[in-house]
Short mmCIF file of C-alpha atoms and ligand atoms in Angstrom, two decimals:
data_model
loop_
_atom_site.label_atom_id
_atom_site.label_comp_id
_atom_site.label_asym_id
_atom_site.label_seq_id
_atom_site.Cartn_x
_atom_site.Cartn_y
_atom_site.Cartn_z
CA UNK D 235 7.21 23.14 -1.41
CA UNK D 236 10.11 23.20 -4.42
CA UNK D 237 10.24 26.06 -6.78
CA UNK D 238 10.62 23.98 -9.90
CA UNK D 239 12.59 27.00 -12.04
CA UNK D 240 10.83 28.06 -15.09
CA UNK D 241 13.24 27.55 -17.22
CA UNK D 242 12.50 24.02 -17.20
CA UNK D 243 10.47 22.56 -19.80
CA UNK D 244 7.25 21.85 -19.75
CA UNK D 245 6.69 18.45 -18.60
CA UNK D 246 9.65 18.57 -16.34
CA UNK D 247 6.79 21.69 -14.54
CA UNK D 248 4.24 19.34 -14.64
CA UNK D 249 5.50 16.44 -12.83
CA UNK D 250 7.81 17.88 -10.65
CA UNK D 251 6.06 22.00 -9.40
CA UNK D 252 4.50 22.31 -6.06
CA UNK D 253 5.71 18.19 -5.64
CA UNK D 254 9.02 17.78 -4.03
CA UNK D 255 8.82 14.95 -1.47
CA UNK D 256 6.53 15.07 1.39
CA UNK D 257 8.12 17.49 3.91
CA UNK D 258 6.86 15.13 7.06
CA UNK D 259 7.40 11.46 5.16
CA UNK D 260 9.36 12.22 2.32
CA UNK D 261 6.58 10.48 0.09
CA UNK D 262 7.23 11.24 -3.63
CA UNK D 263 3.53 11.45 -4.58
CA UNK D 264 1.75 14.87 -2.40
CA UNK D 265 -0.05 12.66 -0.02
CA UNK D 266 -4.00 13.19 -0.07
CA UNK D 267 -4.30 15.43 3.39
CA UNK D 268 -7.77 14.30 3.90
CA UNK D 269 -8.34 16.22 6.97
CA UNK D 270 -10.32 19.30 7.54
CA UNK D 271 -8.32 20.70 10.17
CA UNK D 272 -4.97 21.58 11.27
CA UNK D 273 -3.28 21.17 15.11
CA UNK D 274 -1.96 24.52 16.25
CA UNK D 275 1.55 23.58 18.36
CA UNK D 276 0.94 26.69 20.65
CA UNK D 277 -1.55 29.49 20.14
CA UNK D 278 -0.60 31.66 17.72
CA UNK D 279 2.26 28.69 16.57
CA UNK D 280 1.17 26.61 13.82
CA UNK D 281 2.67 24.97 10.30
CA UNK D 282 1.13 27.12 7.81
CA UNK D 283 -2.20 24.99 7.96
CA UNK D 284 -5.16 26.02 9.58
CA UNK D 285 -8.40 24.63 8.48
CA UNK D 286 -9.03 22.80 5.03
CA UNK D 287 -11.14 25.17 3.50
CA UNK D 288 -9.05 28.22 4.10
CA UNK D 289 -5.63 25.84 2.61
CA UNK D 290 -4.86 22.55 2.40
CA UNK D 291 -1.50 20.74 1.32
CA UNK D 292 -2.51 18.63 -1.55
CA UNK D 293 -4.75 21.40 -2.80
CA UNK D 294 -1.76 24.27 -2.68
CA UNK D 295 0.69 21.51 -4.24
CA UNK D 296 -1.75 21.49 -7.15
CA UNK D 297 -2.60 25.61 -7.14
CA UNK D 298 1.39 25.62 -7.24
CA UNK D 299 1.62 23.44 -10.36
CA UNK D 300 -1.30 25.41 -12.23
CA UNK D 301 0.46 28.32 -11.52
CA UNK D 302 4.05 27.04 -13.21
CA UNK D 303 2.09 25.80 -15.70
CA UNK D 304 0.36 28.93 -17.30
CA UNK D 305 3.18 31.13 -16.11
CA UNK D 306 1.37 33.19 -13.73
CA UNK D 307 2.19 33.80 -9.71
CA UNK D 308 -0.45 32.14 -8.11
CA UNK D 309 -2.88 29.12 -9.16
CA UNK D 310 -6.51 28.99 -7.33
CA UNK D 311 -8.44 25.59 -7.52
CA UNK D 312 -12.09 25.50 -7.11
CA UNK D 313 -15.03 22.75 -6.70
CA UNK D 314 -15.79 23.37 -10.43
CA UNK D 315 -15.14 25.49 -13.40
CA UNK D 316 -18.63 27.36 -12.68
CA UNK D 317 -16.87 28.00 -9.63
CA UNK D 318 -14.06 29.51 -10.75
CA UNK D 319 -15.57 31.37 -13.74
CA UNK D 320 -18.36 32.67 -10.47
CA UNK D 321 -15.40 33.66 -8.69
CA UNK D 322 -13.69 35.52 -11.62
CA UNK D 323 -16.72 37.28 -11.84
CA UNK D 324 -17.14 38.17 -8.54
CA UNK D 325 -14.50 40.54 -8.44
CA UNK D 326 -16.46 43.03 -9.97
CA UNK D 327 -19.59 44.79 -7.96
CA UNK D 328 -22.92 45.43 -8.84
CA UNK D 329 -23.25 48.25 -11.31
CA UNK D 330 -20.08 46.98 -13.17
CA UNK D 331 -20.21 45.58 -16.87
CA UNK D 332 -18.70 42.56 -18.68
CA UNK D 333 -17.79 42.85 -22.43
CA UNK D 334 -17.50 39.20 -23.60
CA UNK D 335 -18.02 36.88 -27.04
CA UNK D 336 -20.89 36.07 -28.81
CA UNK D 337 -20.19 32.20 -28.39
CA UNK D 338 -19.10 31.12 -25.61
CA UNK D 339 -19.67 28.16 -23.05
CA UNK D 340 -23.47 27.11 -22.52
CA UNK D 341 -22.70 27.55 -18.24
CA UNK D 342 -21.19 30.53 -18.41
CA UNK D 343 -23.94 32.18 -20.47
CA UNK D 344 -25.96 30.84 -17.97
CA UNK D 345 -24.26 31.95 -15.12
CA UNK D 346 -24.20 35.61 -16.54
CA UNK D 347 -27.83 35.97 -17.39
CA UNK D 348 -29.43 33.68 -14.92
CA UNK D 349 -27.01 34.68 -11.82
CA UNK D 350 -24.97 37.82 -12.52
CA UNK D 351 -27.41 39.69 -13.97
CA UNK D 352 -29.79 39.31 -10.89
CA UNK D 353 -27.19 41.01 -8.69
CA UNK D 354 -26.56 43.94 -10.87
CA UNK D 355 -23.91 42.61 -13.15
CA UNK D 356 -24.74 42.90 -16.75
CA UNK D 357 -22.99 41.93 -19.87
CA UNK D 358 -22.92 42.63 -23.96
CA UNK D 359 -21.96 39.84 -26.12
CA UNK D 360 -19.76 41.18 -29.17
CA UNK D 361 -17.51 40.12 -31.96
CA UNK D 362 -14.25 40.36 -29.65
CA UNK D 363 -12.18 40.29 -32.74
CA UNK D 364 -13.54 43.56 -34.24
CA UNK D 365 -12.11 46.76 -32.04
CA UNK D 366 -14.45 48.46 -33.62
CA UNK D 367 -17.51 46.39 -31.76
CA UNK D 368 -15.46 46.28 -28.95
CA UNK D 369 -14.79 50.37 -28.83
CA UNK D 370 -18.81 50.59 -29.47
CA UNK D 371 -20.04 48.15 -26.48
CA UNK D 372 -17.06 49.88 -24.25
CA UNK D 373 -18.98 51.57 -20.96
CA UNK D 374 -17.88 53.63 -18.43
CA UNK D 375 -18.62 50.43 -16.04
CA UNK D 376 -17.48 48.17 -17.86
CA UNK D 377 -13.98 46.20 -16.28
CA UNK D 378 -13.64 42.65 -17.53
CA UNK D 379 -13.34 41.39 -21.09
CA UNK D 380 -13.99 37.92 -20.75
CA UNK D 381 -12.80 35.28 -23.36
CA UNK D 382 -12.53 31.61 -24.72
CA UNK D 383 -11.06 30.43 -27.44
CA UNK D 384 -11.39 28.37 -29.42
CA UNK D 385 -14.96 28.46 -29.24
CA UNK D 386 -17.12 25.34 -28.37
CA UNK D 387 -18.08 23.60 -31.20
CA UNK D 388 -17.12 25.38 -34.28
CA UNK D 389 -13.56 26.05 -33.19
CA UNK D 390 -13.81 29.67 -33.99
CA UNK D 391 -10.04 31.74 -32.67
CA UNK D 392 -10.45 35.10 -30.63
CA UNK D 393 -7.91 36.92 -31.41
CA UNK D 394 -6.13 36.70 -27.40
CA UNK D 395 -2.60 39.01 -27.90
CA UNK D 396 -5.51 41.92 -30.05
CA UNK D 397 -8.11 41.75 -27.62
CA UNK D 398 -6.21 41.64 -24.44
CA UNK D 399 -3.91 44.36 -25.50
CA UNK D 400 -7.44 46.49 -26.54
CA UNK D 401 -8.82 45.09 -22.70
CA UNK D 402 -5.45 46.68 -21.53
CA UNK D 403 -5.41 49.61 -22.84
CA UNK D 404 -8.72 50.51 -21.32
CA UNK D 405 -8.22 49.34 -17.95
CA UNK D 406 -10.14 46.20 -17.98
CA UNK D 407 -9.08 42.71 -16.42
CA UNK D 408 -9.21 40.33 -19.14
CA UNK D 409 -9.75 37.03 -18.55
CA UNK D 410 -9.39 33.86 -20.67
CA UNK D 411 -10.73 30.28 -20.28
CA UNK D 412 -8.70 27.95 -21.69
CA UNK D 413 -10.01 24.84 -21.19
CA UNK D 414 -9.91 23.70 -24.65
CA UNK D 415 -6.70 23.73 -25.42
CA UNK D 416 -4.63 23.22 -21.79
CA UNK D 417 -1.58 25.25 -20.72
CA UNK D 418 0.84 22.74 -23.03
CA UNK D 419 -0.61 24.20 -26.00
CA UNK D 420 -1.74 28.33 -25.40
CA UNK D 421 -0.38 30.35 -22.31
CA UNK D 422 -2.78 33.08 -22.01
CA UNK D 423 -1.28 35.09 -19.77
CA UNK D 424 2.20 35.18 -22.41
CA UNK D 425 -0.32 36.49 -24.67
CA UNK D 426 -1.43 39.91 -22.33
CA UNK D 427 -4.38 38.28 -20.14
CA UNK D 428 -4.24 38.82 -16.47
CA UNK D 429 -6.55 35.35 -15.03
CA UNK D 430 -6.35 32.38 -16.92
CA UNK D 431 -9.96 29.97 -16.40
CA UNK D 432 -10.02 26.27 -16.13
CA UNK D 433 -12.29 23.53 -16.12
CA UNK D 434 -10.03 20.62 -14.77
CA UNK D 435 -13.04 18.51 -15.20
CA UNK D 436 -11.50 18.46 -19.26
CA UNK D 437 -7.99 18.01 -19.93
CA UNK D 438 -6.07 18.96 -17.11
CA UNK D 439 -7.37 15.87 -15.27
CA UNK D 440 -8.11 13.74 -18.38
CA UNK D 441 -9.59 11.09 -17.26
CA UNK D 442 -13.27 11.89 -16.51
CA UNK D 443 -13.33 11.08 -13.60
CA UNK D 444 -13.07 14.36 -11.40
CA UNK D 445 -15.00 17.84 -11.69
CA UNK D 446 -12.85 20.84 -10.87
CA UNK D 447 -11.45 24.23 -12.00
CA UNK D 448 -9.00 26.70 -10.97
CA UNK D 449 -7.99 30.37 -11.86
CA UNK D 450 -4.42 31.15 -12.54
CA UNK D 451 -3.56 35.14 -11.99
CA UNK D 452 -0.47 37.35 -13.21
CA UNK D 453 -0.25 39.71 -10.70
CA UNK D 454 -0.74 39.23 -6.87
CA UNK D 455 -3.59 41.93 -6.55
CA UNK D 456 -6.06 39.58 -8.40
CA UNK D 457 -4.92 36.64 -6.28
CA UNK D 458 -5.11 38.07 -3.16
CA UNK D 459 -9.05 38.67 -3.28
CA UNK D 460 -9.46 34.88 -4.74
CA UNK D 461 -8.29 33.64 -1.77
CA UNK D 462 -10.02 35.45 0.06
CA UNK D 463 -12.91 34.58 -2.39
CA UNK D 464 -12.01 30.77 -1.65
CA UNK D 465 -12.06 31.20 2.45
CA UNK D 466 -15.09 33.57 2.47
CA UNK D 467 -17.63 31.78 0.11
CA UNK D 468 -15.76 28.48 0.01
CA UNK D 469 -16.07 26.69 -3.31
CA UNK D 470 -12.79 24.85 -2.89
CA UNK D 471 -11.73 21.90 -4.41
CA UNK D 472 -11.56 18.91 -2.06
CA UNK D 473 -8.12 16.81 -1.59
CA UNK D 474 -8.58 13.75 -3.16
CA UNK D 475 -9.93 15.72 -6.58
CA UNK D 476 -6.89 17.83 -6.39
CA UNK D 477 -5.09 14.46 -5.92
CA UNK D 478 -6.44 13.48 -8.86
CA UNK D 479 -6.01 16.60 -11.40
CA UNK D 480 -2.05 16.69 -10.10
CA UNK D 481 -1.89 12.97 -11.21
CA UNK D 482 -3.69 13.85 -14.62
CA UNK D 483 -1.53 16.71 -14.97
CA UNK D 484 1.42 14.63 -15.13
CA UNK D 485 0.49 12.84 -18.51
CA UNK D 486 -0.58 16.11 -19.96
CA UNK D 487 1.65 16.80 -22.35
CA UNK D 488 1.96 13.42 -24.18
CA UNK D 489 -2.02 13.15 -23.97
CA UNK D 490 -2.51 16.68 -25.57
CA UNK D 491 0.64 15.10 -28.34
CA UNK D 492 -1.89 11.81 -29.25
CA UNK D 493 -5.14 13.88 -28.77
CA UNK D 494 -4.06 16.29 -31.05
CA UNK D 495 -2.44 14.02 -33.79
CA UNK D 496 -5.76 12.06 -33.72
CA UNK D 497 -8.22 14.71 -34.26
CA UNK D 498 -5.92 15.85 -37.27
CA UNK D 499 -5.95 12.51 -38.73
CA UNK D 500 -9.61 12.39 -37.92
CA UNK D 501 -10.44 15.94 -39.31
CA UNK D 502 -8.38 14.81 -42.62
CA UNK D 503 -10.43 11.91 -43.22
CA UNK D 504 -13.95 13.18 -42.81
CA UNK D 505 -12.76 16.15 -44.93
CA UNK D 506 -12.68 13.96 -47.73
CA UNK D 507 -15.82 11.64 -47.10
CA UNK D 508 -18.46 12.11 -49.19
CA UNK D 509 -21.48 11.96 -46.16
CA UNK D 510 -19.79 15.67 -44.55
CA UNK D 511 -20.40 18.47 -45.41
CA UNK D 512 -17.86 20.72 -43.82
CA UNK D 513 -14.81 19.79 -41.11
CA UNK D 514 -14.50 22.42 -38.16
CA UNK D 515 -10.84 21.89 -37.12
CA UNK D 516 -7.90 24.94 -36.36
CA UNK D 517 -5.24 22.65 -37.55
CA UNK D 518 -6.51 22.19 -41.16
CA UNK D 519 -4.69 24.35 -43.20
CA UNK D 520 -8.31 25.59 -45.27
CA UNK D 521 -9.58 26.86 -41.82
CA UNK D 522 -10.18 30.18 -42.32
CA UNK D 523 -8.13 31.15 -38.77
CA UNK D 524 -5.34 28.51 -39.68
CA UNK D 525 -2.78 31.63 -39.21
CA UNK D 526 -4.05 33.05 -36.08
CA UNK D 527 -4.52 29.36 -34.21
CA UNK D 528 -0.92 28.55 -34.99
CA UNK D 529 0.21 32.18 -33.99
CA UNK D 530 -1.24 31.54 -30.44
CA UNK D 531 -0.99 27.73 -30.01
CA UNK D 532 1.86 25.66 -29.95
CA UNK D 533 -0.50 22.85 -31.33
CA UNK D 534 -4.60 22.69 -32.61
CA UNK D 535 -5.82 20.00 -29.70
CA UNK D 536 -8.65 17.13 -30.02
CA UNK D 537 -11.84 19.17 -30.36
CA UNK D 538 -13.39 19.18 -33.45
CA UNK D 539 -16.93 19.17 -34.86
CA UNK D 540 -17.90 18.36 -38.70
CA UNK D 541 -21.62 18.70 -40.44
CA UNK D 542 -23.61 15.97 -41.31
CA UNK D 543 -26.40 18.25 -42.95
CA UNK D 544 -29.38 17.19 -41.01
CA UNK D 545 -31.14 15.87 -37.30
CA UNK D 546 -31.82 12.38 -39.07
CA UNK D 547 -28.24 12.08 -40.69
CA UNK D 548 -26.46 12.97 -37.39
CA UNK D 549 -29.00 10.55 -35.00
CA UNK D 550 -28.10 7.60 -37.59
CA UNK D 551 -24.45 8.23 -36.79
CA UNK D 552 -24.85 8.69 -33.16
CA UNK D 553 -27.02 5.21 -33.59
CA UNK D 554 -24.72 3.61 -35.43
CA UNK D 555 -21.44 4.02 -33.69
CA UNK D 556 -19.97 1.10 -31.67
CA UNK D 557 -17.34 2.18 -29.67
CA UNK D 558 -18.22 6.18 -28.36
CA UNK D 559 -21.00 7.19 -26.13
CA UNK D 560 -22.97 10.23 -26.95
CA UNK D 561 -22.30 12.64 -24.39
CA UNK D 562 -21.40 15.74 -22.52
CA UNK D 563 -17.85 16.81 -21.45
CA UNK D 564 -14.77 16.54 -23.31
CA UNK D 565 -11.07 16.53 -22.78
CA UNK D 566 -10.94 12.73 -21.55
CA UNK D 567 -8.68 10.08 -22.99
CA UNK D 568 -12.06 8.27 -24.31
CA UNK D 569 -13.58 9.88 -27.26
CA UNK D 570 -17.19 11.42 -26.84
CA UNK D 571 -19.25 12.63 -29.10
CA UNK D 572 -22.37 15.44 -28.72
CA UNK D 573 -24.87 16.78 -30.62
CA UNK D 574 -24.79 20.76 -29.89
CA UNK D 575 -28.09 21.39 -30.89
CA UNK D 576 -29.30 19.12 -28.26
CA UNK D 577 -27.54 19.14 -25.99
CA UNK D 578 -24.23 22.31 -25.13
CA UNK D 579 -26.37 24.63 -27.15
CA UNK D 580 -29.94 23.38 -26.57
CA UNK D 581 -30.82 26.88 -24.51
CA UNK D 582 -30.58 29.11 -27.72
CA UNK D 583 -33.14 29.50 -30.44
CA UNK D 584 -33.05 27.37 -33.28
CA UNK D 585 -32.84 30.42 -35.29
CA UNK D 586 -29.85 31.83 -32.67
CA UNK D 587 -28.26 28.58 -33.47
CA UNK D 588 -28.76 29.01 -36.93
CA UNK D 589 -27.07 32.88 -36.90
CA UNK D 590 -24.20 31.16 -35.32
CA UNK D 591 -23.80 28.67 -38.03
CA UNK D 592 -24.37 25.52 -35.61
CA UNK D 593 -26.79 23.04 -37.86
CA UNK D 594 -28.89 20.58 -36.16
CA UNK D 595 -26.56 18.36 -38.47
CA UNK D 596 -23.83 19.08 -36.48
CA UNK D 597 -21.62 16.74 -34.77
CA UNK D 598 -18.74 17.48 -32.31
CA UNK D 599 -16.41 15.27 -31.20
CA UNK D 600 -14.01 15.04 -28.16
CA UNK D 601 -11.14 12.87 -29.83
CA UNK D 602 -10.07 10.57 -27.41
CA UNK D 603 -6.67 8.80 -27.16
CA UNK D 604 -7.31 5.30 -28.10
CA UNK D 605 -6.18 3.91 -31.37
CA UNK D 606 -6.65 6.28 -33.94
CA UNK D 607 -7.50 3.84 -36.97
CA UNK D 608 -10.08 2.37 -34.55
CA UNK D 609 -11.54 5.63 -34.10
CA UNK D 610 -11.68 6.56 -37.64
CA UNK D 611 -13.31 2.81 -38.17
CA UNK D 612 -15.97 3.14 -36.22
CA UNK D 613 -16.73 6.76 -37.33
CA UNK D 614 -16.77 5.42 -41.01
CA UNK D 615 -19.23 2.64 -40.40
CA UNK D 616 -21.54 4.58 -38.72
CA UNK D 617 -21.28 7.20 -41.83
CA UNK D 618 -21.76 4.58 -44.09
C1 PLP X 172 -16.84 22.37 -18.98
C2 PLP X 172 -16.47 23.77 -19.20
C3 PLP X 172 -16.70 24.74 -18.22
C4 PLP X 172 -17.39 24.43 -16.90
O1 PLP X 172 -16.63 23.57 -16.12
P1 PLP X 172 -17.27 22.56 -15.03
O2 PLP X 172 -16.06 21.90 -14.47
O3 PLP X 172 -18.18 21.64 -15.77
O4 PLP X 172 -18.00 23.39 -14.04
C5 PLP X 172 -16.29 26.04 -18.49
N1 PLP X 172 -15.72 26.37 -19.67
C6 PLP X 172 -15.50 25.45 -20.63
C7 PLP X 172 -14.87 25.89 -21.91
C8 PLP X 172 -15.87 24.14 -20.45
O5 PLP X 172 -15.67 23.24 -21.42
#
């Protein structure tokens, strides 16, 4: 498939990488190969394509375009972002160590302690931004630093060019999800990481209707034992899903644009309304990581979250609202809210909570992409 130059800008990368026409049809749109296997001409003579789970075209077109995307040489899509992030993980062996945040994403907590752990993988959760915590947790095991940022749901920056250049300079693999904000506005890899994470289930496909992830590496010697990760234990995503996140990916750009300009009219209005209590938002200038976000990100994206002070407050609002359903997930062009106490952070303590400054008051909100004085309407109702 094309080599779309990276020089381009880009949206130019998203619609047109890993796409050029149809080799056998010339059909613009990478037709769904919804087959699981592959006609050899001769034995040992065949077109690249063997079986479905090993590679499939519509699949590669996409790992192509997730590569262009976050700058990296090859792209890896999987059934799910648990899938990836297992994957990720599973380059380590038993006996090794993971340095990683305090706050982090509900699953992948999960997936450490529940899974990882069970197989001889252990982790320490530390204030990434200090390289003073980091130098203390440091063991000789230890060989990923894992990140996310911003953090899910009070929008808190890690510090990704500080903490992958302290990963670096010990030998680790760092690796950074970056669901939340999309490769249109931070590039992990530019800033020192060596596997950018995914959940395409969010923005990257954008419409909610498709879970997926992927991994996107910097050097070949991580990608080479993905794929073989991908054939071996097989957690690929299927053809018509990467059909899907290609398509999604093609609007990214101008989504992220409204998604973003939304949630900062959004986070500007609640600032000032009486009923909250405090606005959790990178792109307000009173954040206290204003600096950082905009050193990293070429724009603040449509998470936010904002404190209504208490459990009854915030289940009045969720009540009253007419127009967004309270649930899980984000990154859609339909606004969601979610109460984290509840529901992405319901497996911690309410005192853990507490120490982490999420209030059962809370309220987050994926920022969809309708109207934005409709959104602010109904959200100002409900306060009221
Ligand atoms: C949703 C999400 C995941 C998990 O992705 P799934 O596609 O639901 O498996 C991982 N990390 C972040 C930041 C997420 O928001």
């Amino acid at each position: 498939m094309s080599e779309t130059p990276r020089t381009t800008g880009f949206s130019t990368r998203a619609i047109h990488a890993g796409q050029a026409p149809d080799p056998a049809t010339g059909a613009v749109v990478p037709p769904i190969y919804q087959t699981t296997t592959f006609a050899h001409e001769d034995i040992e003579k065949n077109k690249g394509y063997l079986y479905s789970r090993v590679s499939n075209p519509t699949r590669a077109a996409l790992e192509q375009n997730l590569a262009a995307l976050e700058g990296g040489v090859a792209g890896l899509a999987f059934a799910s972002g648990m899938a990836a992030i297992d994957a990720v993980i599973r380059l380590l062996k038993p006996g090794d160590h993971i340095l990683t945040q305090t706050n982090m994403y509900g699953g992948t907590i999960r997936l450490l302690h529940g899974v990882m752990q069970g197989w001889g993988i252990e982790s320490s959760h530390v204030d990434v931004n200090d390289p003073k915590a980091l130098d203390q947790a440091l063991r000789p095991s230890t060989r990923l630093l894992y990140l996310e940022s911003p953090t899910n749901p009070l929008m808190e920056i890690i510090d990704l060019r500080a903490a992958s250049a302290w990963g670096r300079a010990h030998g680790l693999r760092v690796a950074v999800d970056n669901t939340f904000m999309s490769p249109y506005y931070q590039r992990p890899l530019e800033l020192g990481a060596d596997l950018v994470i995914h959940s395409t289930t969010k923005y990257l496909n954008g419409h909610s209707d498709s879970i997926g992830g992927a991994v996107v590496c910097a050097r070949v010697e991580d990608a080479d034992p993905l794929r073989f990760l991908q054939k071996a234990a097989g957690a690929i995503l299927g053809p018509f899903d990467s059909w899907l996140v290609l398509r999604g990916i093609k609007t990214l750009a101008v989504r992220m644009r409204q998604h973003s300009e939304n949630a900062l009219a959004i986070a500007h209005r609640l600032k000032s309304h009486p009923r909250v209590k405090r606005v959790f938002y990178p792109g307000l200038p009173d954040h206290p990581q204003y600096d950082l976000a905009r050193g990293q990100m070429s724009g603040f994206g449509g998470m936010l979250a904002f404190d209504l002070g208490s459990v009854e407050t915030a289940r009045r609002f969720f009540k009253a609202l007419k127009l967004f359903p309270l649930a899980e997930s984000l990154g859609g062009v339909e606004t969601l809210v979610a109460h984290p106490a509840t529901m992405s952070h319901a497996y911690l303590t309410a005192e853990e909570r507490a120490r982490m400054g999420i209030g059962d008051g809370l309220v987050r909100l994926s920022v969809g992409i309708e109207d934005v004085e409709d959104i602010i309407a109904d959200i100002e109702q409900a306060l009221a």
